[in-house]
Coordinates of C-alpha atoms and ligand atoms in Angstrom, one line a residue:
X544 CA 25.6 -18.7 9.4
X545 CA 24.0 -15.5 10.8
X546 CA 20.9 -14.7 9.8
X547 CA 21.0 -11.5 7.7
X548 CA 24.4 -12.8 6.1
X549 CA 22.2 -15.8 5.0
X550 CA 19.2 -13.7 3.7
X551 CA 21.7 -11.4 1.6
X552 CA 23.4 -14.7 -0.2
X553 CA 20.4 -16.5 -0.3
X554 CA 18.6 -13.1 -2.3
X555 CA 21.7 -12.5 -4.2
X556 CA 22.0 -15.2 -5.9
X557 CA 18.5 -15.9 -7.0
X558 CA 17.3 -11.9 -7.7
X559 CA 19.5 -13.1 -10.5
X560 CA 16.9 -16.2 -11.8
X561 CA 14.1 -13.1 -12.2
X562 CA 14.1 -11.7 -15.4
X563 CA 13.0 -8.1 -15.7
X564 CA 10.0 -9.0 -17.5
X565 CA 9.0 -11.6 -14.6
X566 CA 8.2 -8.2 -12.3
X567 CA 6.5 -5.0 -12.5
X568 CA 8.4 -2.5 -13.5
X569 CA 8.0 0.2 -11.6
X570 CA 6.2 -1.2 -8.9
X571 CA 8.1 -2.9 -6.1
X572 CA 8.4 -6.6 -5.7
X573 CA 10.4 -8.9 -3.3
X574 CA 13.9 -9.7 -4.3
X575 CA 12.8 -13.4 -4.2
X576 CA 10.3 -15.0 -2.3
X577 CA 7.3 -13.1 -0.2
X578 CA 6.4 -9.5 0.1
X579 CA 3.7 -7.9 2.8
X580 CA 3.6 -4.5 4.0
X581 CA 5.7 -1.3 3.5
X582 CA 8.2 -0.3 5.8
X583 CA 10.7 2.2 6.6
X584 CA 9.0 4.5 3.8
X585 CA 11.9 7.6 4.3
X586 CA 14.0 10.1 3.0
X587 CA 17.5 9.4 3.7
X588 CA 20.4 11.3 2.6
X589 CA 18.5 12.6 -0.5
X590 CA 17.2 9.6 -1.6
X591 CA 13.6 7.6 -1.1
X592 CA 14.0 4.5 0.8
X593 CA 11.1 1.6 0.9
X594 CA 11.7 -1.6 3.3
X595 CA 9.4 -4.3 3.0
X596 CA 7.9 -7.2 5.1
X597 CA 9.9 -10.1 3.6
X598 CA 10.5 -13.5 3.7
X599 CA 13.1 -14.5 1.1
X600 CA 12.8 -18.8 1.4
X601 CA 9.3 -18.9 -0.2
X602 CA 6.3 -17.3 -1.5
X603 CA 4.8 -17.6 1.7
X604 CA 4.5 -15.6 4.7
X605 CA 7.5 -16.5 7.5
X606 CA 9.7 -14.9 9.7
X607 CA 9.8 -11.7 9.0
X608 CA 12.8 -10.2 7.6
X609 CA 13.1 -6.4 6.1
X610 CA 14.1 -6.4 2.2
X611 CA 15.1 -2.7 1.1
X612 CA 15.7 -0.4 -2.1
X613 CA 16.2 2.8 -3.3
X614 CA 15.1 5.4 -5.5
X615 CA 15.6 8.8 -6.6
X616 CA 12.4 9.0 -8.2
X617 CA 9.9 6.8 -6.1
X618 CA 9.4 4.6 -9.7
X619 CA 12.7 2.9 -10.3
X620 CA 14.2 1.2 -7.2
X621 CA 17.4 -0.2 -6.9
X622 CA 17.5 -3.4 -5.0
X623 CA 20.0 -3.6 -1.4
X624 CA 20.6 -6.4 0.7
X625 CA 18.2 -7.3 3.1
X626 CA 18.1 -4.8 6.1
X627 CA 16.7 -7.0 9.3
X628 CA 16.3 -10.2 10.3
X629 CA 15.2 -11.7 13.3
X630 CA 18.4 -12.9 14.9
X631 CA 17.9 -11.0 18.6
X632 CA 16.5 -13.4 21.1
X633 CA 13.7 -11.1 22.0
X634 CA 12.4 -11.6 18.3
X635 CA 11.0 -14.2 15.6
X636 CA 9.6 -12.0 13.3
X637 CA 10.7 -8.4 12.9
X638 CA 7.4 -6.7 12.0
X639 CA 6.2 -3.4 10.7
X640 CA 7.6 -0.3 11.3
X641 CA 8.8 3.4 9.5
X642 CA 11.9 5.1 9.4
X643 CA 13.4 8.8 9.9
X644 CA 16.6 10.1 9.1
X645 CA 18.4 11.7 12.8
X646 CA 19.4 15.3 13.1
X647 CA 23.4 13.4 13.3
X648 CA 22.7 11.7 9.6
X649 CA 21.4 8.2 10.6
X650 CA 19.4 6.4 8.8
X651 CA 16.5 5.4 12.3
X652 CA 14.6 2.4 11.8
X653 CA 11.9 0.9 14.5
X654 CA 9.9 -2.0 14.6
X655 CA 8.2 -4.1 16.1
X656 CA 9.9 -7.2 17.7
X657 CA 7.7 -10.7 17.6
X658 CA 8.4 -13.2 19.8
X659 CA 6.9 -16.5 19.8
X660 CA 7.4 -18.7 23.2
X661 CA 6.3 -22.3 24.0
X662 CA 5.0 -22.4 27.2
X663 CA 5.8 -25.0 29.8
X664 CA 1.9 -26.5 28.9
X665 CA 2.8 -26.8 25.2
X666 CA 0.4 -23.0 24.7
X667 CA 2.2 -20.3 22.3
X668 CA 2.8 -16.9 24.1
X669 CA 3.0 -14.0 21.9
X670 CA 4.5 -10.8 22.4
X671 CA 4.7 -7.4 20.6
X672 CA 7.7 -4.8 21.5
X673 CA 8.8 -1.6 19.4
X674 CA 13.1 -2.0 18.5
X675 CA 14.9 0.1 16.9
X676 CA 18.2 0.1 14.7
X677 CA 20.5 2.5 13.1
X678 CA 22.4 2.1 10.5
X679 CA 23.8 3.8 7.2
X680 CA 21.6 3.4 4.7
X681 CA 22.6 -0.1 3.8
X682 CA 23.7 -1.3 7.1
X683 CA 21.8 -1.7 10.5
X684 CA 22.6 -2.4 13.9
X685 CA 20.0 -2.9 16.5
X686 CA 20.4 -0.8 19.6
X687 CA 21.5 -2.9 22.8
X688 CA 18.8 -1.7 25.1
X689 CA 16.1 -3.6 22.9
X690 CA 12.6 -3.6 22.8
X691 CA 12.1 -0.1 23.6
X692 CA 8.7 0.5 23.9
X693 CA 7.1 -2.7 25.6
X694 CA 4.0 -3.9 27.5
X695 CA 4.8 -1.7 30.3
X696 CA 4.0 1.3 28.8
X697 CA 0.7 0.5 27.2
X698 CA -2.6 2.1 29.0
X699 CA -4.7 -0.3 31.2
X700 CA -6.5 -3.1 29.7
X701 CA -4.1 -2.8 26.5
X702 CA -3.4 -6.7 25.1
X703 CA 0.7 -7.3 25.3
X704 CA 0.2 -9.8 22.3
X705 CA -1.3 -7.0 19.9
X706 CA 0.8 -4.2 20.0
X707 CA 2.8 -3.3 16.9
X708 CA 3.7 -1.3 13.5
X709 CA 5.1 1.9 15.2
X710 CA 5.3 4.8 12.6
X711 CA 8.0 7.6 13.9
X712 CA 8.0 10.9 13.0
X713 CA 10.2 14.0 14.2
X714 CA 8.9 16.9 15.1
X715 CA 11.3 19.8 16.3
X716 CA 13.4 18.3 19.1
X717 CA 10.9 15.3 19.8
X718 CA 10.3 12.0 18.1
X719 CA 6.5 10.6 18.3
X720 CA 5.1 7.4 17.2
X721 CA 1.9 6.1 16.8
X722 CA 1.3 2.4 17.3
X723 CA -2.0 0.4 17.3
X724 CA -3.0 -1.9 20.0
X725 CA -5.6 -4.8 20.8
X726 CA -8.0 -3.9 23.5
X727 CA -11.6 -5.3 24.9
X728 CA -13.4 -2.8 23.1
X729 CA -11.2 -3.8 19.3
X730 CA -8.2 -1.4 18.6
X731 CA -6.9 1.6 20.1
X732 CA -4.1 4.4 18.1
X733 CA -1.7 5.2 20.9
X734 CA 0.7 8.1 20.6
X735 CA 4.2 7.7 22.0
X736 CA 7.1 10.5 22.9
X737 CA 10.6 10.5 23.2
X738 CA 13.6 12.7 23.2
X739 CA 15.9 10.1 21.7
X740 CA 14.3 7.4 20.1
X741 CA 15.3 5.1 23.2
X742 CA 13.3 6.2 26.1
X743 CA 9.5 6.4 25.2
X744 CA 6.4 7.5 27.2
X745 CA 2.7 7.6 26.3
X746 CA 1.2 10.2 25.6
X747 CA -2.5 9.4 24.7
X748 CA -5.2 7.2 22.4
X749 CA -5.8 9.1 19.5
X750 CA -9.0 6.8 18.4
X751 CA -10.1 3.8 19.5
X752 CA -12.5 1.2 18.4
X753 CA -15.6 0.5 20.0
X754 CA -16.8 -2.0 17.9
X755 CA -17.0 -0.2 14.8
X756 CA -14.6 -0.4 12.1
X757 CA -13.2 -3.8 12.9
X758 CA -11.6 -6.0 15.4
X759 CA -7.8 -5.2 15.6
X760 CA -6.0 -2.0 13.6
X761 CA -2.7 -2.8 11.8
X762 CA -0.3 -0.4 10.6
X763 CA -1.5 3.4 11.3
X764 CA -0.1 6.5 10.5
X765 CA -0.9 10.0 11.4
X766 CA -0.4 13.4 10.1
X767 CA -1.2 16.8 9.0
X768 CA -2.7 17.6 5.9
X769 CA -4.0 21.0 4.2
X770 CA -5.2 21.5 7.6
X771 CA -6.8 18.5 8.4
X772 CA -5.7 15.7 10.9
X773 CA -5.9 12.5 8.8
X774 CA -4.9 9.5 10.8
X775 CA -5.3 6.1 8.9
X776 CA -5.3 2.5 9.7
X777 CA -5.8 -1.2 8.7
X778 CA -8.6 -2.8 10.2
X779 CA -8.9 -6.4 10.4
X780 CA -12.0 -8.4 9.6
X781 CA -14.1 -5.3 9.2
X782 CA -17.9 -5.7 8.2
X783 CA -19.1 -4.6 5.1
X784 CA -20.8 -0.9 4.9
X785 CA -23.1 -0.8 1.9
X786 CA -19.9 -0.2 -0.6
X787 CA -18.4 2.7 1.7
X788 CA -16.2 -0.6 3.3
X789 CA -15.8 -4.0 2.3
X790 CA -16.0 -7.1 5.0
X791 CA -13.2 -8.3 5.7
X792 CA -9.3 -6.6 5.8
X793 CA -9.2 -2.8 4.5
X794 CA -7.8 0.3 5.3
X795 CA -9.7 3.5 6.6
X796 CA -8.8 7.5 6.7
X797 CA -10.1 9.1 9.6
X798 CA -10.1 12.9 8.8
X799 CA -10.5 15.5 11.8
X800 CA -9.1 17.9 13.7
X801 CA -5.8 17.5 16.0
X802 CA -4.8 20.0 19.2
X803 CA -1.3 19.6 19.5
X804 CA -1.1 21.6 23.2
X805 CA -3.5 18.5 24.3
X806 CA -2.7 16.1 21.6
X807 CA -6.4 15.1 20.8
X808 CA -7.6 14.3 17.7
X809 CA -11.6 14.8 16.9
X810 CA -12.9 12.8 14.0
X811 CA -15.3 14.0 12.0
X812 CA -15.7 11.8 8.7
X813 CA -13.8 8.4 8.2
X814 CA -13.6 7.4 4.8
X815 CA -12.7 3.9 2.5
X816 CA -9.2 4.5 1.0
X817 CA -9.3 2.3 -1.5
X818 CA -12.0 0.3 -2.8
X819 CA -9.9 -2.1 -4.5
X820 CA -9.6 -5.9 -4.4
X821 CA -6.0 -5.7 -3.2
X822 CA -4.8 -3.1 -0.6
X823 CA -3.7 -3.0 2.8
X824 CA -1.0 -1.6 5.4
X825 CA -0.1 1.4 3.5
X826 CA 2.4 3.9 4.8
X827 CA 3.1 7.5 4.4
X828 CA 6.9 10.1 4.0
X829 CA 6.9 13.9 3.9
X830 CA 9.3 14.6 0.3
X831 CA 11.6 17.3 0.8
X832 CA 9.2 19.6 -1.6
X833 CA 6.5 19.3 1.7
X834 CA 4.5 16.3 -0.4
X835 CA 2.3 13.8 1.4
X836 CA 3.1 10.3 -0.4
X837 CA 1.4 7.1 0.3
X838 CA 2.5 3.7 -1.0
X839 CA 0.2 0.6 0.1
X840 CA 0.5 -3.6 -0.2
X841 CA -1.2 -4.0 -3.2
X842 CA -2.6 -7.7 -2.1
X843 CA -5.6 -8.8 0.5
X844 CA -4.9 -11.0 3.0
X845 CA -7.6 -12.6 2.6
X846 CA -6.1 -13.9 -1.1
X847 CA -2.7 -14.0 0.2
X848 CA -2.3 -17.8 -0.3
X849 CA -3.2 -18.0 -3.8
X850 CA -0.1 -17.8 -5.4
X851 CA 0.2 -18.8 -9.1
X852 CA 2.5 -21.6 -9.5
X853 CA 6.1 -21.8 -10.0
X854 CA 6.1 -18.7 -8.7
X855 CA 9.3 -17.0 -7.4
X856 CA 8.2 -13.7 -6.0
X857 CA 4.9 -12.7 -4.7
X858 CA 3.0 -9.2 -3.1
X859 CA 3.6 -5.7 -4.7
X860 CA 3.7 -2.5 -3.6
X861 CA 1.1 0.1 -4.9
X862 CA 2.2 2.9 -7.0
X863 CA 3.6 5.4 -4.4
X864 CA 0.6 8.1 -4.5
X865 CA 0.5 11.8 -3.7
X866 CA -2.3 12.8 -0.7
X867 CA -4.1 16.4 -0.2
X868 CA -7.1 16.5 1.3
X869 CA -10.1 18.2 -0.6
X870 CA -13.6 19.1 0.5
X871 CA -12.9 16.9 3.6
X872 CA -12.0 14.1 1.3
X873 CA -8.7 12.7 1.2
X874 CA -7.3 12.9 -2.8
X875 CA -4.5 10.3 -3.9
X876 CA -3.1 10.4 -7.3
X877 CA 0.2 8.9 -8.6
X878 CA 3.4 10.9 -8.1
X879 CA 3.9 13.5 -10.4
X880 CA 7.4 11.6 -11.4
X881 CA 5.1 9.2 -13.2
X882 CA 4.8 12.0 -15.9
X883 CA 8.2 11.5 -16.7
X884 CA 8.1 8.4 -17.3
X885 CA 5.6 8.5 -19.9
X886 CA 6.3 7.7 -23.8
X887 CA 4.3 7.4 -27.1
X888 CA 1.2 9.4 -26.3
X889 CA -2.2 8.0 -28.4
X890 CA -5.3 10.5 -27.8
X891 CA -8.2 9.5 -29.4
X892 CA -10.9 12.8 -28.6
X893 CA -14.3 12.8 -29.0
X894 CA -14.7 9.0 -29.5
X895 CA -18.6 7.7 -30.4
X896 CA -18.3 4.5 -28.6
X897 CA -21.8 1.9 -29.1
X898 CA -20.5 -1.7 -29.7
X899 CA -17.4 -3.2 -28.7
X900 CA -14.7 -0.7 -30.0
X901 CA -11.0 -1.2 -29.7
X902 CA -9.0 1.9 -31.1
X903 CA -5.4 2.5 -33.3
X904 CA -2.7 2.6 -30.3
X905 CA -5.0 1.9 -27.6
X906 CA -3.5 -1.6 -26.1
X907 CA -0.9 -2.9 -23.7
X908 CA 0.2 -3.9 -20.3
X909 CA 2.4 -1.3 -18.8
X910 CA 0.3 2.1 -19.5
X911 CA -1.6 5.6 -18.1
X912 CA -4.3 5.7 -19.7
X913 CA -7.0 8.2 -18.9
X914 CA -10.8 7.9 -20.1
X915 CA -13.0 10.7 -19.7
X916 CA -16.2 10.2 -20.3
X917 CA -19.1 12.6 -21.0
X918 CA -22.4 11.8 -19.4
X919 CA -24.3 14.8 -21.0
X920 CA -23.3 13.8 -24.5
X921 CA -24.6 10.0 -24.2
X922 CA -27.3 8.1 -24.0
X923 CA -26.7 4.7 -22.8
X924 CA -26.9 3.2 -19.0
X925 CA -23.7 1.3 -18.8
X926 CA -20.1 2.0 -20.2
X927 CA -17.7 -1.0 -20.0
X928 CA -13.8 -0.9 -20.3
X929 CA -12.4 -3.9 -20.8
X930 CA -8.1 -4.5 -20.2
X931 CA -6.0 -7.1 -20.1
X932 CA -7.6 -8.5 -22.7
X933 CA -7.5 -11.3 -25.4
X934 CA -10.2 -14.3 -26.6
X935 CA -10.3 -15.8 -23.3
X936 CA -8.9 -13.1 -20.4
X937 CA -10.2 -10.0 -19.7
X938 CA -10.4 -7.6 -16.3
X939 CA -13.9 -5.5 -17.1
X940 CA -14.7 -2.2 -15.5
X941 CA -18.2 -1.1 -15.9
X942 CA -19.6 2.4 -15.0
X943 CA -23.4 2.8 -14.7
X944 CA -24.3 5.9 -15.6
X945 CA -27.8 5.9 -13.9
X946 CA -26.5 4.5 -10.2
X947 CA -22.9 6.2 -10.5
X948 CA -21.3 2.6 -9.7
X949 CA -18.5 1.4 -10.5
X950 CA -18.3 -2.9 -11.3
X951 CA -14.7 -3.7 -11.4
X952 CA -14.5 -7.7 -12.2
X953 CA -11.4 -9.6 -12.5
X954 CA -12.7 -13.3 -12.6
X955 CA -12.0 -13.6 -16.0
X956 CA -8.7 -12.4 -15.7
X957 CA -7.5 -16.4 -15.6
X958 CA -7.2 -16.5 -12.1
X959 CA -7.7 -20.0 -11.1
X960 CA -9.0 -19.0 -7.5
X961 CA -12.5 -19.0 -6.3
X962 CA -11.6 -15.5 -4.4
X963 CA -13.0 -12.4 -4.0
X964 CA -13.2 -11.0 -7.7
X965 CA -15.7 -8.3 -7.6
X966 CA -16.0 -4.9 -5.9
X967 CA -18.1 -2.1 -6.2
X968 CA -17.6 1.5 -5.6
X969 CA -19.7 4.9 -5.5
X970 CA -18.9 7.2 -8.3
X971 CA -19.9 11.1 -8.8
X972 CA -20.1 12.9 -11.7
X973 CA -18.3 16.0 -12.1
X974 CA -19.8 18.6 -14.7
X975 CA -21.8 15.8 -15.9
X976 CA -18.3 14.4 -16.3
X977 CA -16.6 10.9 -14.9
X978 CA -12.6 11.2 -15.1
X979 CA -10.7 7.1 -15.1
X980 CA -7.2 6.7 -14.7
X981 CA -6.0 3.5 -15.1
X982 CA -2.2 2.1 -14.6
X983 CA -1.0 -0.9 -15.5
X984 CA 2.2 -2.8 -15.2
X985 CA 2.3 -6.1 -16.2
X986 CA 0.4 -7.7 -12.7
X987 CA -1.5 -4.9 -11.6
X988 CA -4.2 -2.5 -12.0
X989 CA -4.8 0.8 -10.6
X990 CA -7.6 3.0 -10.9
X991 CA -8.3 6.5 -10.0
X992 CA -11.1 8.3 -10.2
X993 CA -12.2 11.9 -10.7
X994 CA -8.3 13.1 -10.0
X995 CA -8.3 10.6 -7.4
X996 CA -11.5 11.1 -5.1
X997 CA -11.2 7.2 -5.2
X998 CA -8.6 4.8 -5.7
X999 CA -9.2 1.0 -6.6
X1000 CA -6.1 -1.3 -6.8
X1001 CA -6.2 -5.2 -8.2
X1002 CA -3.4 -7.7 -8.4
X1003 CA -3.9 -8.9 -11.8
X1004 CA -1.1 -12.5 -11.5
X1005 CA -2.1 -14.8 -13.6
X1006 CA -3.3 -12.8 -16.9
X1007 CA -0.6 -13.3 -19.8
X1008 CA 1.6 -10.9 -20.5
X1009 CA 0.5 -11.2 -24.5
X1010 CA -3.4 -10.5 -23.4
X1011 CA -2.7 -6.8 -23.9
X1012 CA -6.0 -5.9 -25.7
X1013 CA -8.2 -2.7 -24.2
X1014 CA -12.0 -2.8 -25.0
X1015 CA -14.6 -0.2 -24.9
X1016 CA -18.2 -1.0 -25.0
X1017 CA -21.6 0.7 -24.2
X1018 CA -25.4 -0.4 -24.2
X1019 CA -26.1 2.6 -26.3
X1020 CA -24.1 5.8 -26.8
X1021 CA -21.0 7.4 -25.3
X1022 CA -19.0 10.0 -25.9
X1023 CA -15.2 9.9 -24.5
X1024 CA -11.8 10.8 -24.7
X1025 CA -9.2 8.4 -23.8
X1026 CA -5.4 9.2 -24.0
X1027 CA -3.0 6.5 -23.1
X1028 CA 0.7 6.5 -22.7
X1029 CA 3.3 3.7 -22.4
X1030 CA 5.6 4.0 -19.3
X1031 CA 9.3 3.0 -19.4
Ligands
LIG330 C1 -0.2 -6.2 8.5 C2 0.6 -7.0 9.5 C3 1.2 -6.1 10.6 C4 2.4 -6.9 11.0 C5 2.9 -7.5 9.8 C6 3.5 -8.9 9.9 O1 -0.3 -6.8 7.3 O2 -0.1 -8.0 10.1 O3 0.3 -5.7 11.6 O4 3.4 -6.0 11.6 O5 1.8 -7.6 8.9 O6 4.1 -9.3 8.7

């Protein structure tokens, strides 16, 4: 049986073994089996479109196939058959890559094409080409002339093994990509052209690495943004900064300036985007309203092989989050559709909080819940929010007031993994104010801070769904308001 046709059955059939309250619900999850990185992140025909590194046989990584909804509202997705697989014999693994909708109504997907060769000594050979297919919204074909951006266009001393996760974008009569490649020095962001999406020439490195931020770049993206160049990328095994970047896999903004006539970009400040324990390879689309949206792999490499068992989907996508850029910092915050969503509002203003305090309506699993706490009207050092919660599980975020850190700790959250379970980030008070969003649903927790000056994501697995309690705690006084909806 052909590949895809096997992938579509194969997903069909056991979607249908998932009960709703198995998943998120309004984050995205695989059909079946294992989810990595966004892809094809697109408007089509009126309608949002998210692919996904997939591979439907397990809850491992495998060869990489392309799973696929919909949505009209970026929150409620509704499930298609699997889009690619590798069945082209200049691929084992179709890998990252965005999408654009053609001037003529097509639905334009490229990616990268894997291929994995023995050679005659027994050695692997690797190499990394950029495909494209077209297709309808449900249905792709892969163009004839594949790959069409190899090897033989990279710059000199660019690695042919390392050179992947094209993200397209139109502007006026030309496409451009932007792909990342392996070079001596680390990474390099090259910038592609082409009239047609077939027949591609470089145009220039945007950045490169020279042994900071990393070894190799995954997955970059690159636009305009309240007048700031912002181009953003996923470095691998990156060393740790004080808390401005974490060791190991994370992803970066680099916010600058861009000269179109001589397409160079100038960096001027490269920030974290998200502190979190889980979040990588995230991808950006331009709504037809001129919004900036963002939606990331909510999961760490790094932690990618703990999978709770009996398990029969694993990785999630991040709450697809709206960008501007403010005081040269880049700003994420949920879409605005998440408002909509919303149900049975509890406000609680004002709130003396000393010992542990949980309050009427303040609990669950699937929530917004914002927590605003005033510094100037408290006297304490630390303020703890504890979620997720019953007797024995809890995921505790702790604020201290004096260093403007924030603790977020998940070890107790019944994980049975020796992992990474702590992170810190840098806080600032605003008006002697500290804004906390949190979202929840069901395995996850977001947190944005200040109206999103920072975002910190967690995969929360292997919590039970009953542990819905919400604790607040301080070593002394606070004051706060915390208002919290459900979201259906
Ligand atoms: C990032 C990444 C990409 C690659 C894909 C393979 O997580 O390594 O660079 O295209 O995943 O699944």
């Amino acid at each position: 049986m052909k590949l895809l046709t096997k992938a579509r059955a194969y997903e069909e059939a056991r979607r249908q073994e998932i009960a709703d309250g198995e998943r998120p619900l309004f984050h995205v999850s695989p059909a079946v089996g294992w989810l990595n990185d966004p892809n094809g992140f697109s408007v089509y025909r009126g309608e949002y479109h998210i692919f996904y590194q997939y591979y439907p046989y397990d809850v491992k990584w495998g060869p990489m196939h392309w799973g696929h909804y919909k949505s009209n509202d970026l929150l409620h997705w509704e499930p298609l058959p699997a889009a690619l697989a590798p069945d082209e014999p200049y691929e084992s693994g179709c890998f990252s890559g965005s999408a654009v909708e053609t001037d003529d109504g097509r639905h334009l997907l490229m990616y990268t094409a894997h291929l994995e060769q023995t050679d005659p000594d027994g050695g692997t050979r690797v190499t990394q080409g950029q495909c494209v297919a077209f297709g309808d919204g449900r249905d792709y074909q892969k163009y004839a002339g594949n790959p069409v951006l190899t090897a033989r266009a990279l710059p000199d001393g660019g690695s042919p093994q390392d050179f992947r996760d094209p993200k397209l974008w139109k502007e006026g009569e030309d496409y451009y990509a932007v792909t990342v490649n392996r070079t001596a020095g680390g990474a390099a962001a090259l910038l592609y052209t082409s009239k047609d999406a077939l027949n591609w020439s470089f145009v220039t490195t945007l950045a490169a690495n020279h042994g900071e931020f990393g070894g190799m770049w995954e997955c970059p993206d690159f636009f305009k943004l309240d007048g700031t160049a912002v181009l953003a990328v996923s470095p691998m095994h990156m060393k740790k900064q004080g808390l401005s970047f974490h060791s190991g896999h994370g992803v970066i903004a680099m916010l600058g300036d861009y000269d179109g006539s001589t397409h160079t970009f100038t960096r001027k400040k490269v920030q974290t985007v998200d502190y979190g324990l889980d979040f990588y390879a995230p991808q950006t689309l331009r709504t037809p309203d001129g919004r900036r949206i963002m939606i990331g792999w909510m999961q760490a490499w790094a932690s990618s092989g703990c999978v709770p068992e009996g398990s029969k989907w694993f990785g999630m996508l991040t709450v697809p989050r709206e960008l501007s850029v403010k005081d040269g910092v880049l700003v994420q915050n949920p879409v605005r559709e998440l408002e909509a969503c919303r149900f049975a509002p509890v406000e609680h203003r004002n709130v003396t909080i000393q010992e542990k305090t949980s309050l009427e309506g303040v609990r669950g699993r699937i929530i917004d819940m914002t927590v605003i706490i005033d510094a100037a009207a408290s006297s304490c050092r630390s303020f703890t929010v504890s979620l997720a919660a019953d007797q024995e599980h809890r995921t505790t975020v702790c604020y201290d007031l004096e260093r403007d850190v924030i603790s977020v700790d998940r070890s107790l959250s019944g994980s049975r993994q020796d992992i990474v379970h702590f992170r810190q980030m840098p806080v600032r008070k605003k008006d002697g104010k500290l804004t906390l969003r949190f979202l929840l649903d069901r395995f996850s927790m977001e947190l944005f801070v200040n109206g999103g000056e920072q975002a910190f994501s967690a995969a929360l697995y292997e919590t039970p769904q009953e542990a819905d309690g919400i604790f607040f705690e301080a070593d002394g006084r606070i004051s706060a308001d915390i208002i919290k909806y459900g979201i259906r």
